[in-house]
GROMACS .gro file of C-alpha atoms in nm:
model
  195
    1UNK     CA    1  13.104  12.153   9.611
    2UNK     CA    2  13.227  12.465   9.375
    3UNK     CA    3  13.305  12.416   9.031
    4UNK     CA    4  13.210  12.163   8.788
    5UNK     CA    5  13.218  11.821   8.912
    6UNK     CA    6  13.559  11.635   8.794
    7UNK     CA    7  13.589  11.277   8.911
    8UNK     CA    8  13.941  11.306   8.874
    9UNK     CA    9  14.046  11.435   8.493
   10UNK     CA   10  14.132  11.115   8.382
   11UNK     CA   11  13.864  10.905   8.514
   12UNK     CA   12  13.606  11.184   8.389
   13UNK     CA   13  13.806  11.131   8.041
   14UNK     CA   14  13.709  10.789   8.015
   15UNK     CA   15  13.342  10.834   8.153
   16UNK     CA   16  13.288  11.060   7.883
   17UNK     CA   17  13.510  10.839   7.648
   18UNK     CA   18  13.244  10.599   7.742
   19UNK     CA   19  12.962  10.807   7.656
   20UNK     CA   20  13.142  10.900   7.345
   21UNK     CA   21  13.170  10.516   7.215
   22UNK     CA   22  12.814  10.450   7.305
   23UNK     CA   23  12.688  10.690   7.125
   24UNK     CA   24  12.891  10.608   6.810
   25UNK     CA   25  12.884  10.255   6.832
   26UNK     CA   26  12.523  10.178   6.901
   27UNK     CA   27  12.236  10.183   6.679
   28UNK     CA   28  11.886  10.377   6.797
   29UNK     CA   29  11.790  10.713   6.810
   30UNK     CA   30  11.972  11.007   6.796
   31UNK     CA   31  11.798  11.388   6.822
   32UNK     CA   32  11.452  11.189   6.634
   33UNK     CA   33  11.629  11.038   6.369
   34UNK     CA   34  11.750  10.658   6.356
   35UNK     CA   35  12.086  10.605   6.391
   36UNK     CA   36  12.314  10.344   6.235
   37UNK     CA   37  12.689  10.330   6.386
   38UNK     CA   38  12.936  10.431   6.066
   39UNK     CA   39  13.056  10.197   5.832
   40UNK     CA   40  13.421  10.051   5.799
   41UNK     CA   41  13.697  10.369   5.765
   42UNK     CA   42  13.460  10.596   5.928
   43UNK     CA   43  13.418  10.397   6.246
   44UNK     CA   44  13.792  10.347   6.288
   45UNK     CA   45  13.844  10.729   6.224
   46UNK     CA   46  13.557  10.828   6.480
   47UNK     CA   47  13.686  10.595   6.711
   48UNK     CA   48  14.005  10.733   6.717
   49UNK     CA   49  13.912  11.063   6.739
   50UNK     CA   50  13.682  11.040   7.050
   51UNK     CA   51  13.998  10.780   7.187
   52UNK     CA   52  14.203  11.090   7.120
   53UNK     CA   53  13.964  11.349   7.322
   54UNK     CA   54  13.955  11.101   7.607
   55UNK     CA   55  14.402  11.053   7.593
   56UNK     CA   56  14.565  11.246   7.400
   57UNK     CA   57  14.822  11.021   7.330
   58UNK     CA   58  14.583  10.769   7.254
   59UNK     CA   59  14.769  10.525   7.009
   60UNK     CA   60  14.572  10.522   6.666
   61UNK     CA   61  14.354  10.186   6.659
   62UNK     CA   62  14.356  10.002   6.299
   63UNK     CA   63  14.034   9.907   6.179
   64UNK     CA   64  14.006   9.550   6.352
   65UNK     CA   65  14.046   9.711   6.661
   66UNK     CA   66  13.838   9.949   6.626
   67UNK     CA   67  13.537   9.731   6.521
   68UNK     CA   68  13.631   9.525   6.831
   69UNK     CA   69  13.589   9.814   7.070
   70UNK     CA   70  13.228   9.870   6.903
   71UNK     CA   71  13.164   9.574   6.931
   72UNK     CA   72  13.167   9.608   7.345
   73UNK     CA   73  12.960   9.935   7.320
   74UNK     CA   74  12.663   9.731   7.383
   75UNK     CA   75  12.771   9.589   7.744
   76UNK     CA   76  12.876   9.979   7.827
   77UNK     CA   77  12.521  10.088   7.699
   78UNK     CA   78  12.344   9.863   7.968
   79UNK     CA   79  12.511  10.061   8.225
   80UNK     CA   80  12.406  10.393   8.113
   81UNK     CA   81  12.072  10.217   8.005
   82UNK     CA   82  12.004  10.111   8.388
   83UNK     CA   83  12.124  10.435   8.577
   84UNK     CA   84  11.856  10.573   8.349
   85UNK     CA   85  11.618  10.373   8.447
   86UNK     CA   86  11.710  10.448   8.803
   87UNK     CA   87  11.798  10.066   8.874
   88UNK     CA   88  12.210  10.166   9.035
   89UNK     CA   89  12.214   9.722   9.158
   90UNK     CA   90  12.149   9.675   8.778
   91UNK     CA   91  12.444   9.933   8.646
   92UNK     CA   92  12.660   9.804   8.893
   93UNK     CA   93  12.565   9.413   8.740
   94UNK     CA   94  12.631   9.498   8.435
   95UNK     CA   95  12.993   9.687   8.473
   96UNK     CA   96  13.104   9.368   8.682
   97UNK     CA   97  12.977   9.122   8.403
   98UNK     CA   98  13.283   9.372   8.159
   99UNK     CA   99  13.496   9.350   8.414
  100UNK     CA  100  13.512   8.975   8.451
  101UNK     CA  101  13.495   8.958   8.072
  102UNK     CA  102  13.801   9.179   8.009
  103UNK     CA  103  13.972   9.145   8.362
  104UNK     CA  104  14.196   9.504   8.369
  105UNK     CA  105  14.490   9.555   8.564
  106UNK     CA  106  14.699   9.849   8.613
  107UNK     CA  107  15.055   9.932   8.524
  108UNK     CA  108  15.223  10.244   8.505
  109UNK     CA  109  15.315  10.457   8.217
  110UNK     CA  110  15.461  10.717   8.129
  111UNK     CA  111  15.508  10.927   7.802
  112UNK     CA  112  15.779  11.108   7.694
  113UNK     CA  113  15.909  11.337   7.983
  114UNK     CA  114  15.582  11.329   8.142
  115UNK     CA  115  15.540  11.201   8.545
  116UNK     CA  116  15.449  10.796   8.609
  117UNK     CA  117  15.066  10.744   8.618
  118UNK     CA  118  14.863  10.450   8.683
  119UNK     CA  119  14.706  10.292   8.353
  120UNK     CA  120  14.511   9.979   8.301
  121UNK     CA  121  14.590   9.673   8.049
  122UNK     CA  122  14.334   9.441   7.969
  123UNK     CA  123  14.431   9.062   8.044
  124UNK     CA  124  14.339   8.996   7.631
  125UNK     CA  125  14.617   9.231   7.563
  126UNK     CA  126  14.473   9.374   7.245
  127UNK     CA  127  14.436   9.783   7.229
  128UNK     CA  128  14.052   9.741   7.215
  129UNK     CA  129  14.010   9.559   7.528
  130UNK     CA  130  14.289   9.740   7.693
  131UNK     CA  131  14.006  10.046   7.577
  132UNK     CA  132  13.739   9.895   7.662
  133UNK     CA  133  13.919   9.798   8.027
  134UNK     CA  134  13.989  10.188   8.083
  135UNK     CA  135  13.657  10.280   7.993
  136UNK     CA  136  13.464  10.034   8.242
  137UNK     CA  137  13.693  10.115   8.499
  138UNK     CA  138  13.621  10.496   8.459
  139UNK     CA  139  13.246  10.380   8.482
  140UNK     CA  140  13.281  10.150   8.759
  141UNK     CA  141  13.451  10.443   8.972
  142UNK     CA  142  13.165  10.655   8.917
  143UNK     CA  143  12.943  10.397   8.960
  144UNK     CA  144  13.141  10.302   9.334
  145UNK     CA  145  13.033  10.758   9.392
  146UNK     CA  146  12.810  10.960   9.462
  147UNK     CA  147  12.836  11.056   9.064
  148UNK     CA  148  12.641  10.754   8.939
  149UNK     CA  149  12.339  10.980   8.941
  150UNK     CA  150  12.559  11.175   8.662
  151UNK     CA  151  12.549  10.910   8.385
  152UNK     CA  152  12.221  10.826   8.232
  153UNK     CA  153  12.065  10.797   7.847
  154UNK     CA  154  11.855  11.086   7.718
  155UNK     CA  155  11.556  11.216   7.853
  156UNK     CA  156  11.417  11.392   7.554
  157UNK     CA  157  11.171  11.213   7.336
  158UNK     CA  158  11.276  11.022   7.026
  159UNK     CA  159  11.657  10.994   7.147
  160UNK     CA  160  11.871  10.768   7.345
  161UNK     CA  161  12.215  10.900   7.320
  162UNK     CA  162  12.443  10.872   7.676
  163UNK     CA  163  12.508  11.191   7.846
  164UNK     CA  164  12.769  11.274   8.139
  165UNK     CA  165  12.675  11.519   8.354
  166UNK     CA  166  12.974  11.732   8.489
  167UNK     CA  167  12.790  12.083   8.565
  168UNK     CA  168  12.821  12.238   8.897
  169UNK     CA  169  12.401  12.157   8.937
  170UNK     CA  170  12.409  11.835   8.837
  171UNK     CA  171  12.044  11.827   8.687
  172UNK     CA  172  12.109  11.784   8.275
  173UNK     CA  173  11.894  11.511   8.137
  174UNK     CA  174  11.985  11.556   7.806
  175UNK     CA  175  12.200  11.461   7.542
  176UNK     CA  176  12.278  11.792   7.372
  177UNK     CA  177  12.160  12.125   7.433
  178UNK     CA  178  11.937  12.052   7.079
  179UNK     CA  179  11.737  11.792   7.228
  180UNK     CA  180  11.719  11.990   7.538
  181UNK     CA  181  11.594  12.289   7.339
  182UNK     CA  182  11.322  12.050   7.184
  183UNK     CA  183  11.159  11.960   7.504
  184UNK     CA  184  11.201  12.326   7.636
  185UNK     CA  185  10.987  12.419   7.295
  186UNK     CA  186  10.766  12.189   7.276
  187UNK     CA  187  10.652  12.258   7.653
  188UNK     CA  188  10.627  12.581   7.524
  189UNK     CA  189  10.426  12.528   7.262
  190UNK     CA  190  10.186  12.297   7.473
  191UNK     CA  191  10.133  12.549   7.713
  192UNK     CA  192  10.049  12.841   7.507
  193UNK     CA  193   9.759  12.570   7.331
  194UNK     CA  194   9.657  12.542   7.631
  195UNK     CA  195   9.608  12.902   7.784
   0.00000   0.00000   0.00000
């Protein structure tokens, strides 16, 4: 394999959309500080802007929506939560148990002069489960590869923020190259007590 991995641009979109909504929709620990998911206007506006990174022509989601899509955070956490915790049976559990809940199918779409592609509807027909349906699925197809060893939750202390790995090695652990830096540092640090 050359390059950086890409499990196809728009399934890696929605993996990392997935990351992306974890990360601002679920409370815990972020870089050693506690973190609380944004209030009201600021949820719907960081919501849209990560739903935005992962389509760009993402239609804007008013706040109900948005609060509805946080609200299913939690059941995408558990996946990243389990691959984490090496336990693939338990990942693979816990995408199913989203699936069944929001039940996606595909249609295809198109946008302005753009080509047909294949998109996926949620059967409650609201734009946060149709999200929430595109984001599983992008899980569950890295989940059905040999890139489920990609996804996991940070491995540096006092953090548990999702990360997607997409590098050519495939051996990031971390969150951001902060926390990352932290560990490296502190190893440092411990070492140099010790000599």
């Amino acid at each position: 394999m050359t390059g950086q991995v890409d499990f196809d641009s728009h399934n890696t979109a929605m993996v990392q959309g997935a990351a992306d909504l974890v990360n601002l929709a679920t409370p815990g620990l972020s870089r050693t500080r506690p973190y609380q998911p944004p209030p009201g206007a600021e949820l719907t506006e960081r919501t849209n802007a990560l739903l935005h990174a992962a389509d760009r022509h993402a239609t804007p989601l008013g706040a109900t929506d948005a609060t509805r899509l946080a609200a299913l955070a939690p059941g995408l956490r558990a996946v990243f939560e389990h691959l984490a915790a090496d336990d693939q049976d338990r990942a693979v559990e816990a995408a199913n148990s989203l699936l069944a809940q929001l039940r996606p199918f595909p249609v295809l779409e198109r946008h302005r002069d753009e080509p047909w592609h294949l998109y996926h509807r949620s059967s409650a027909g609201d734009e946060a489960s149709d999200w929430a349906a595109r984001l599983t699925l992008g899980l569950a197809a890295a989940l059905g590869s040999h890139f489920a060893a990609r996804l996991g939750m940070c491995s540096a202390p006092a953090c548990d923020r999702a990360y997607v790995d997409v590098s050519r090695n495939g051996t990031r652990r971390f969150c951001s190259t902060a926390c990352q830096s932290r560990v490296k540092s502190a190893a440092h640090r411990a070492r140099a007590q010790d000599s």
